[in-house]
Amino acid sequence: MDAPQRPPRPAPPPPAPRRSPTGPPPGSSTGDVLQQIMAITDQSLDEAQARKHALNCHRMKPALFSVLCEIKEKTVSSIRGIQEEGPPDAQLLRLDNMLLAEGVSRPKKQGRGAAAAASAAAPGGRPSDRGLEHSGYRAKLSQIRQLYHSELEKYEQACREFTRHVTSLLQEQSRVRPVSPMEIAHMVGVIHSKFNSIQMQLKQSTCEAVMTLRARFLDARRKRQNFSKQATEVLNEYFYSHLSNPYPSEEAKEELARRGGISVSQVSNWFGNKRIRYKKNMRKFQEEATIYTAKTAVDATEVRGPGCQASCPSISHSSSSGPFPLTGPRDALVHLQTLACLQPTPRGGGLLAQARGGWPGKQMPTASPTGNPSSITSDASN
DNA sequence: TTCTATGATTCAAG
DNA sequence: CTTGAATCATAGAA
């Protein structure tokens, strides 16, 4: 394999170990020795062993060896050129990173930045993907991970065995031909790179499996599940108590999410849907509004005691105040202010006009920045 | 089965 | 980025 075109023999073998007085029979020339080497593969194992031994003990062996060394010296530079392996290519790096990010592979022992980043990831998933923490996904991912590691282990084992085999073979051969340690290292490198490419295929297919799993799971996410009663209640309470400005701040969303046991984005979705659906068909929501308005008022009363303006939630949606009536303490305040400023016409003016435009003048966040849960539904004092 | 309610997604606008 | 609007897709009721 690494034997290049043999140059024309420049000189006969060095004279040093030449024919000794007790020399071999005339037939055992260098050509004969080579002939024997070539014939070794045609022989049985025992026969070959015997021949090998004979060759090793042959008195011409040192001479032949030194010739081979000479030839080798001339060709070795060509090996040197390919000794260094290039850096792991980008594709492999990408695959590794992905497997790491998905929690399929573990960070390298001597891990640096990537390892630190990955260690933050929950086993079996990216922490950022709240929705992906479901058991089904994790179970599948863990299956993939197990398969990946067992296959990887198999490949590594095979690689080790093959490397050991080839190394010992080369060491054995080094008795009859010059095989430098560098050459052996090179062979090992070649073997490793072959096995690496197999490993890369494994990584590739693992990545594909993970991607498929993710895609399927994300699809499944569309299978909606209704929120719990608690969540709906919390959201509706906020919505109807902030009807003039149903745009919860980030803090409020977080608080609502926490209280409802849902995610912030679900809160955002819910409010987006709610605003639109409420506006489209306010009549339909009238009853709901009354319920939650009353509820909020009761809560507010409990907090502040009777006598406050919030304790009179008896507002009808068909009243002249339009679709976004005074439904809660804060709305009462906002509405009073608006009335004072805008002098709305009995129908269609003021808040109604605002509402038609889709709650245009967004108010300041209505939740207290302190994050006090009670402030979400009773913030009239702001 | 159909119908309705509702959570999620997509897309354009700002 | 958030939002409104349209739409999709499904759960659950009828």
Coordinates of C-alpha atoms (C1' of nucleotides) in Angstrom, one line a residue:
Chain A
M1 CA 0.0 0.0 0.0
D2 CA 2.7 2.5 0.9
A3 CA 5.1 0.9 -1.5
P4 CA 5.7 3.3 -4.2
Q5 CA 7.2 2.5 -7.6
R6 CA 10.4 1.0 -6.8
P7 CA 13.2 2.9 -8.4
P8 CA 15.8 1.0 -10.4
R9 CA 18.1 -0.6 -8.0
P10 CA 20.9 1.8 -7.6
A11 CA 23.4 -0.4 -6.1
P12 CA 23.7 -4.0 -4.9
P13 CA 23.1 -4.6 -1.2
P14 CA 25.7 -3.3 1.1
P15 CA 28.7 -5.5 1.3
A16 CA 29.0 -5.7 5.0
P17 CA 27.1 -8.9 5.9
R18 CA 28.2 -10.5 2.8
R19 CA 28.7 -14.2 2.4
S20 CA 30.3 -15.7 5.3
P21 CA 32.6 -18.7 5.1
T22 CA 29.9 -20.9 6.4
G23 CA 27.5 -19.4 3.9
P24 CA 24.3 -20.8 2.6
P25 CA 23.9 -23.0 -0.4
P26 CA 24.5 -21.1 -3.7
G27 CA 20.8 -21.0 -4.4
S28 CA 19.8 -18.7 -1.6
S29 CA 20.3 -15.3 -3.3
T30 CA 18.3 -12.1 -2.5
G31 CA 15.9 -13.1 -5.2
D32 CA 15.3 -16.4 -3.5
V33 CA 14.6 -14.7 -0.2
L34 CA 12.1 -12.3 -1.9
Q35 CA 10.6 -15.3 -3.6
Q36 CA 10.0 -16.9 -0.3
I37 CA 8.4 -13.8 1.1
M38 CA 6.1 -13.6 -1.8
A39 CA 5.2 -17.2 -1.5
I40 CA 4.3 -17.0 2.2
T41 CA 0.7 -16.1 1.5
D42 CA 0.2 -19.3 -0.4
Q43 CA 1.3 -21.5 2.4
S44 CA -0.6 -22.9 5.4
L45 CA -0.2 -21.2 8.7
D46 CA 2.2 -23.7 10.1
E47 CA 4.2 -23.8 7.0
A48 CA 4.3 -20.1 6.9
Q49 CA 5.3 -19.8 10.5
A50 CA 8.2 -22.2 9.8
R51 CA 9.2 -20.3 6.7
K52 CA 8.9 -17.0 8.6
H53 CA 11.2 -18.3 11.2
A54 CA 13.6 -19.5 8.6
L55 CA 13.6 -16.2 7.0
N56 CA 14.1 -14.4 10.2
C57 CA 17.1 -16.5 10.9
H58 CA 18.4 -16.2 7.4
R59 CA 21.8 -14.8 7.3
M60 CA 20.9 -12.6 4.3
K61 CA 18.1 -11.0 6.3
P62 CA 20.1 -8.1 7.7
A63 CA 21.3 -7.2 4.2
L64 CA 17.9 -7.3 2.7
F65 CA 16.6 -5.3 5.6
S66 CA 19.1 -2.6 5.1
V67 CA 18.2 -2.4 1.4
L68 CA 14.6 -2.0 2.3
C69 CA 15.6 0.6 4.8
E70 CA 17.4 2.5 2.0
I71 CA 14.4 2.4 -0.3
K72 CA 12.2 3.4 2.5
E73 CA 14.3 6.4 3.3
K74 CA 13.7 7.7 -0.1
T75 CA 9.9 7.3 0.0
V76 CA 9.2 8.1 3.6
S77 CA 8.9 11.8 2.9
S78 CA 5.8 11.1 0.8
I79 CA 4.2 9.7 3.9
R80 CA 5.1 12.6 6.0
G81 CA 3.0 14.9 3.9
I82 CA -0.2 13.1 4.8
Q83 CA 0.7 12.4 8.3
E84 CA -1.2 15.3 9.8
E85 CA -4.9 15.0 9.8
G86 CA -7.0 18.1 9.1
P87 CA -9.2 19.6 11.8
P88 CA -12.6 18.0 12.2
D89 CA -14.7 19.3 9.5
A90 CA -17.6 21.7 9.9
Q91 CA -20.2 19.1 9.2
L92 CA -19.0 16.8 12.1
L93 CA -18.8 19.8 14.3
R94 CA -22.4 20.8 13.5
L95 CA -23.6 17.2 14.2
D96 CA -21.8 17.1 17.4
N97 CA -23.2 20.4 18.5
M98 CA -26.7 19.4 17.7
L99 CA -26.4 16.1 19.5
L100 CA -25.0 18.0 22.4
A101 CA -27.8 20.5 22.3
E102 CA -30.4 17.8 22.1
G103 CA -28.9 16.1 25.1
V104 CA -28.1 13.0 23.0
S105 CA -24.4 13.1 23.5
R106 CA -22.6 14.2 26.6
P107 CA -20.0 16.9 26.7
K108 CA -16.4 15.9 26.3
K109 CA -14.7 15.2 29.6
Q110 CA -12.3 18.0 29.0
G111 CA -15.1 20.1 27.8
R112 CA -14.7 23.8 27.4
G113 CA -17.4 26.3 26.6
A114 CA -19.7 24.0 24.7
A115 CA -19.7 21.6 27.6
A116 CA -20.6 24.3 30.0
A117 CA -23.5 25.4 27.8
A118 CA -24.7 21.9 27.4
S119 CA -24.6 21.2 31.0
A120 CA -27.2 23.8 31.5
A121 CA -29.5 21.8 29.3
A122 CA -31.9 19.4 31.0
P123 CA -31.1 15.8 30.3
G124 CA -33.1 15.0 27.3
G125 CA -34.1 18.4 26.1
R126 CA -33.5 22.0 25.6
P127 CA -34.5 23.9 28.6
S128 CA -35.9 26.7 26.5
D129 CA -38.5 24.5 24.9
R130 CA -40.9 24.4 27.7
G131 CA -43.4 22.5 25.6
L132 CA -40.9 19.8 24.8
E133 CA -40.6 18.7 28.3
H134 CA -43.3 16.2 27.8
S135 CA -42.8 12.6 28.8
G136 CA -43.5 11.2 25.3
Y137 CA -40.9 13.3 23.8
R138 CA -38.4 12.6 26.5
A139 CA -39.0 8.9 26.3
K140 CA -38.4 8.8 22.6
L141 CA -35.3 11.0 22.9
S142 CA -33.9 8.7 25.6
Q143 CA -34.5 5.7 23.3
I144 CA -32.6 7.5 20.5
R145 CA -29.8 8.4 23.0
Q146 CA -29.5 4.8 24.2
L147 CA -29.3 3.5 20.6
Y148 CA -26.8 6.1 19.7
H149 CA -24.5 5.3 22.6
S150 CA -24.7 1.5 22.1
E151 CA -23.9 1.9 18.5
L152 CA -21.1 4.3 19.2
E153 CA -19.7 1.9 21.7
K154 CA -19.8 -0.9 19.2
Y155 CA -18.0 1.2 16.6
E156 CA -15.4 2.3 19.1
Q157 CA -14.8 -1.3 20.2
A158 CA -14.5 -2.4 16.6
C159 CA -12.1 0.4 15.9
R160 CA -10.0 -0.5 18.9
E161 CA -9.8 -4.1 18.0
F162 CA -9.0 -3.4 14.4
T163 CA -6.4 -0.9 15.3
R164 CA -4.8 -3.4 17.7
H165 CA -4.8 -6.0 15.1
V166 CA -3.3 -3.9 12.4
T167 CA -0.7 -2.5 14.8
S168 CA 0.5 -6.0 15.9
L169 CA 0.5 -7.1 12.3
L170 CA 2.7 -4.1 11.4
Q171 CA 5.0 -4.8 14.3
E172 CA 5.3 -8.3 13.2
Q173 CA 6.1 -7.2 9.7
S174 CA 8.7 -4.8 11.0
R175 CA 10.9 -7.7 11.7
V176 CA 11.3 -8.4 8.0
R177 CA 10.8 -4.9 6.5
P178 CA 11.3 -1.5 8.0
V179 CA 8.1 -0.2 9.5
S180 CA 8.6 3.0 11.5
P181 CA 6.5 3.9 14.4
M182 CA 5.3 6.9 12.5
E183 CA 4.1 4.6 9.8
I184 CA 2.2 2.6 12.2
A185 CA 0.7 5.8 13.7
H186 CA -0.3 6.8 10.2
M187 CA -2.0 3.5 9.6
V188 CA -3.8 3.9 13.0
G189 CA -4.8 7.4 11.8
V190 CA -6.2 6.0 8.6
I191 CA -8.2 3.4 10.4
H192 CA -9.5 6.0 12.8
S193 CA -10.6 8.3 10.1
K194 CA -12.4 5.4 8.4
F195 CA -14.2 4.6 11.6
N196 CA -14.9 8.3 12.2
S197 CA -16.7 8.5 8.9
I198 CA -18.8 5.6 10.0
Q199 CA -19.5 7.4 13.3
M200 CA -20.4 10.5 11.3
Q201 CA -23.1 8.5 9.5
L202 CA -24.3 7.3 12.9
K203 CA -24.4 10.9 14.1
Q204 CA -26.1 12.0 11.0
S205 CA -28.9 9.5 11.3
T206 CA -29.3 10.2 15.0
C207 CA -29.7 13.9 14.2
E208 CA -32.3 13.0 11.6
A209 CA -34.1 10.9 14.1
V210 CA -34.1 13.7 16.6
M211 CA -35.3 16.2 14.0
T212 CA -38.1 13.9 13.0
L213 CA -39.1 13.4 16.6
R214 CA -39.2 17.2 17.1
A215 CA -41.2 17.8 14.0
R216 CA -43.7 15.2 15.0
F217 CA -43.9 16.5 18.5
L218 CA -44.3 20.1 17.3
D219 CA -47.1 18.8 15.1
A220 CA -48.7 17.2 18.0
R221 CA -48.5 20.4 19.8
R222 CA -51.4 21.6 17.7
K223 CA -53.5 19.1 19.4
R224 CA -54.9 21.6 21.8
Q225 CA -55.8 20.8 25.3
N226 CA -58.2 23.1 27.1
F227 CA -56.7 25.1 29.9
S228 CA -57.6 24.2 33.4
K229 CA -60.5 25.9 35.1
Q230 CA -58.1 27.7 37.3
A231 CA -56.2 29.1 34.3
T232 CA -59.3 30.2 32.5
E233 CA -60.6 31.8 35.7
V234 CA -57.4 33.7 36.3
L235 CA -57.2 34.9 32.7
N236 CA -60.9 35.9 32.6
E237 CA -60.6 37.7 35.9
Y238 CA -57.8 39.8 34.5
F239 CA -59.4 40.4 31.2
Y240 CA -62.7 41.6 32.6
S241 CA -61.2 43.7 35.3
H242 CA -59.0 45.4 32.7
L243 CA -61.5 45.5 29.9
S244 CA -60.6 49.0 28.9
N245 CA -57.1 48.0 28.4
P246 CA -56.7 44.2 28.3
Y247 CA -53.0 44.3 27.5
P248 CA -51.2 42.7 30.4
S249 CA -47.6 43.8 30.9
E250 CA -44.9 41.2 30.8
E251 CA -44.9 41.1 34.6
A252 CA -48.6 40.6 34.6
K253 CA -48.4 37.9 32.0
E254 CA -45.8 36.1 34.0
E255 CA -47.9 36.4 37.1
L256 CA -51.0 35.1 35.2
A257 CA -49.0 32.3 33.7
R258 CA -47.8 31.3 37.2
R259 CA -51.2 31.4 38.7
G260 CA -52.8 29.6 35.8
G261 CA -50.1 27.0 35.5
I262 CA -49.5 27.9 31.8
S263 CA -46.8 29.5 29.9
V264 CA -46.4 33.2 29.2
S265 CA -46.9 32.6 25.5
Q266 CA -50.1 30.8 26.2
V267 CA -51.2 33.8 28.2
S268 CA -50.3 36.0 25.2
N269 CA -52.2 33.7 22.9
W270 CA -55.2 33.7 25.1
F271 CA -55.3 37.4 25.4
G272 CA -54.9 37.8 21.6
N273 CA -57.7 35.4 21.0
K274 CA -59.9 36.9 23.7
R275 CA -59.6 40.5 22.6
I276 CA -60.6 39.6 19.1
R277 CA -63.4 37.2 20.0
Y278 CA -64.7 39.6 22.5
K279 CA -64.7 42.4 20.1
K280 CA -66.3 40.3 17.4
N281 CA -69.2 39.1 19.6
M282 CA -69.5 41.1 22.8
R283 CA -73.0 40.0 23.3
K284 CA -71.9 36.5 23.6
F285 CA -69.5 37.4 26.3
Q286 CA -72.0 39.4 28.3
E287 CA -72.8 36.8 30.8
E288 CA -69.2 35.8 31.3
A289 CA -68.4 39.4 31.8
T290 CA -71.0 39.8 34.4
I291 CA -69.8 36.8 36.3
Y292 CA -66.2 37.8 36.3
T293 CA -67.0 41.4 37.0
A294 CA -69.0 40.4 40.0
K295 CA -66.2 38.1 41.1
T296 CA -63.6 40.8 40.7
A297 CA -65.8 43.2 42.6
V298 CA -66.2 40.8 45.4
D299 CA -62.5 40.2 45.6
A300 CA -61.8 43.9 45.5
T301 CA -64.3 44.4 48.3
E302 CA -62.6 41.8 50.3
V303 CA -59.3 43.5 49.8
R304 CA -60.4 47.1 50.3
G305 CA -63.6 46.7 52.3
P306 CA -67.0 48.0 51.4
G307 CA -67.8 51.5 50.3
C308 CA -65.3 51.8 47.5
Q309 CA -66.2 52.5 44.0
A310 CA -65.3 49.0 42.9
S311 CA -68.1 47.5 44.8
C312 CA -70.7 48.3 42.3
P313 CA -70.1 46.1 39.3
S314 CA -73.6 46.1 38.0
I315 CA -72.8 47.2 34.6
S316 CA -74.6 46.1 31.5
H317 CA -72.9 45.7 28.2
S318 CA -75.8 47.2 26.5
S319 CA -75.5 50.4 28.4
S320 CA -74.5 53.6 26.7
S321 CA -70.9 53.1 27.8
G322 CA -70.4 50.7 24.9
P323 CA -68.6 47.4 24.6
F324 CA -65.9 48.1 27.1
P325 CA -67.9 49.1 30.1
L326 CA -66.8 49.8 33.6
T327 CA -66.2 46.3 34.8
G328 CA -63.6 46.7 37.4
P329 CA -62.0 49.1 39.7
R330 CA -59.4 50.2 37.4
D331 CA -61.8 50.6 34.5
A332 CA -64.0 52.7 36.7
L333 CA -61.2 55.1 37.1
V334 CA -60.1 55.0 33.5
H335 CA -63.7 55.5 32.4
L336 CA -64.3 58.4 34.7
Q337 CA -61.1 60.0 33.5
T338 CA -62.1 59.5 29.9
L339 CA -65.6 60.8 30.5
A340 CA -64.1 63.9 32.0
C341 CA -61.8 64.5 29.2
L342 CA -63.6 63.3 26.1
Q343 CA -67.2 64.2 26.8
P344 CA -68.4 61.2 24.8
T345 CA -71.6 61.2 22.9
P346 CA -74.2 58.9 24.4
R347 CA -73.6 56.3 21.7
G348 CA -70.5 55.5 19.8
G349 CA -68.2 58.0 21.4
G350 CA -65.5 57.8 24.0
L351 CA -64.5 54.3 25.0
L352 CA -66.8 52.8 22.3
A353 CA -64.8 54.6 19.7
Q354 CA -61.6 53.4 21.2
A355 CA -62.9 49.9 21.3
R356 CA -63.9 50.0 17.7
G357 CA -60.4 50.9 16.9
G358 CA -59.2 47.9 18.9
W359 CA -58.3 49.4 22.3
P360 CA -56.1 51.9 20.6
G361 CA -54.6 54.0 23.4
K362 CA -52.9 51.3 25.3
Q363 CA -52.5 52.2 28.9
M364 CA -49.6 51.6 31.1
P365 CA -49.1 48.1 32.3
T366 CA -51.8 47.4 34.8
A367 CA -50.0 45.0 37.0
S368 CA -47.8 46.3 39.7
P369 CA -44.2 46.0 38.9
T370 CA -43.7 44.6 42.3
G371 CA -45.3 41.4 41.1
N372 CA -47.7 41.3 43.9
P373 CA -50.4 38.8 42.8
S374 CA -53.1 40.7 44.4
S375 CA -52.2 43.8 42.4
I376 CA -53.3 42.1 39.2
T377 CA -56.9 42.2 39.9
S378 CA -57.1 45.1 42.3
D379 CA -54.9 47.9 41.0
A380 CA -57.4 50.7 41.1
S381 CA -55.2 52.5 43.5
N382 CA -52.5 53.0 40.9
Chain B
dT1 C1' -71.9 12.6 13.0
dT2 C1' -72.0 17.8 13.1
dC3 C1' -71.4 22.0 15.6
dT4 C1' -69.2 25.1 18.7
dA5 C1' -65.5 26.6 21.6
dT6 C1' -60.9 27.4 21.9
dG7 C1' -55.8 27.0 21.8
dA8 C1' -52.3 27.6 18.4
dT9 C1' -50.3 29.2 14.1
dT10 C1' -49.4 32.3 10.4
dC11 C1' -48.9 36.6 8.4
dA12 C1' -49.0 41.5 7.7
dA13 C1' -48.7 45.9 10.0
dG14 C1' -46.6 49.0 13.0
Chain C
dC1 C1' -40.7 42.7 19.1
dT2 C1' -46.3 42.9 19.8
dT3 C1' -50.6 43.0 17.9
dG4 C1' -54.9 42.0 15.1
dA5 C1' -56.9 39.1 11.9
dA6 C1' -57.6 35.0 9.6
dT7 C1' -57.2 30.4 9.8
dC8 C1' -56.2 25.7 11.3
dA9 C1' -57.1 21.8 14.1
dT10 C1' -59.0 19.6 17.8
dA11 C1' -61.8 18.8 22.3
dG12 C1' -66.1 18.2 23.8
dA13 C1' -71.0 18.9 23.5
dA14 C1' -75.3 18.0 21.2

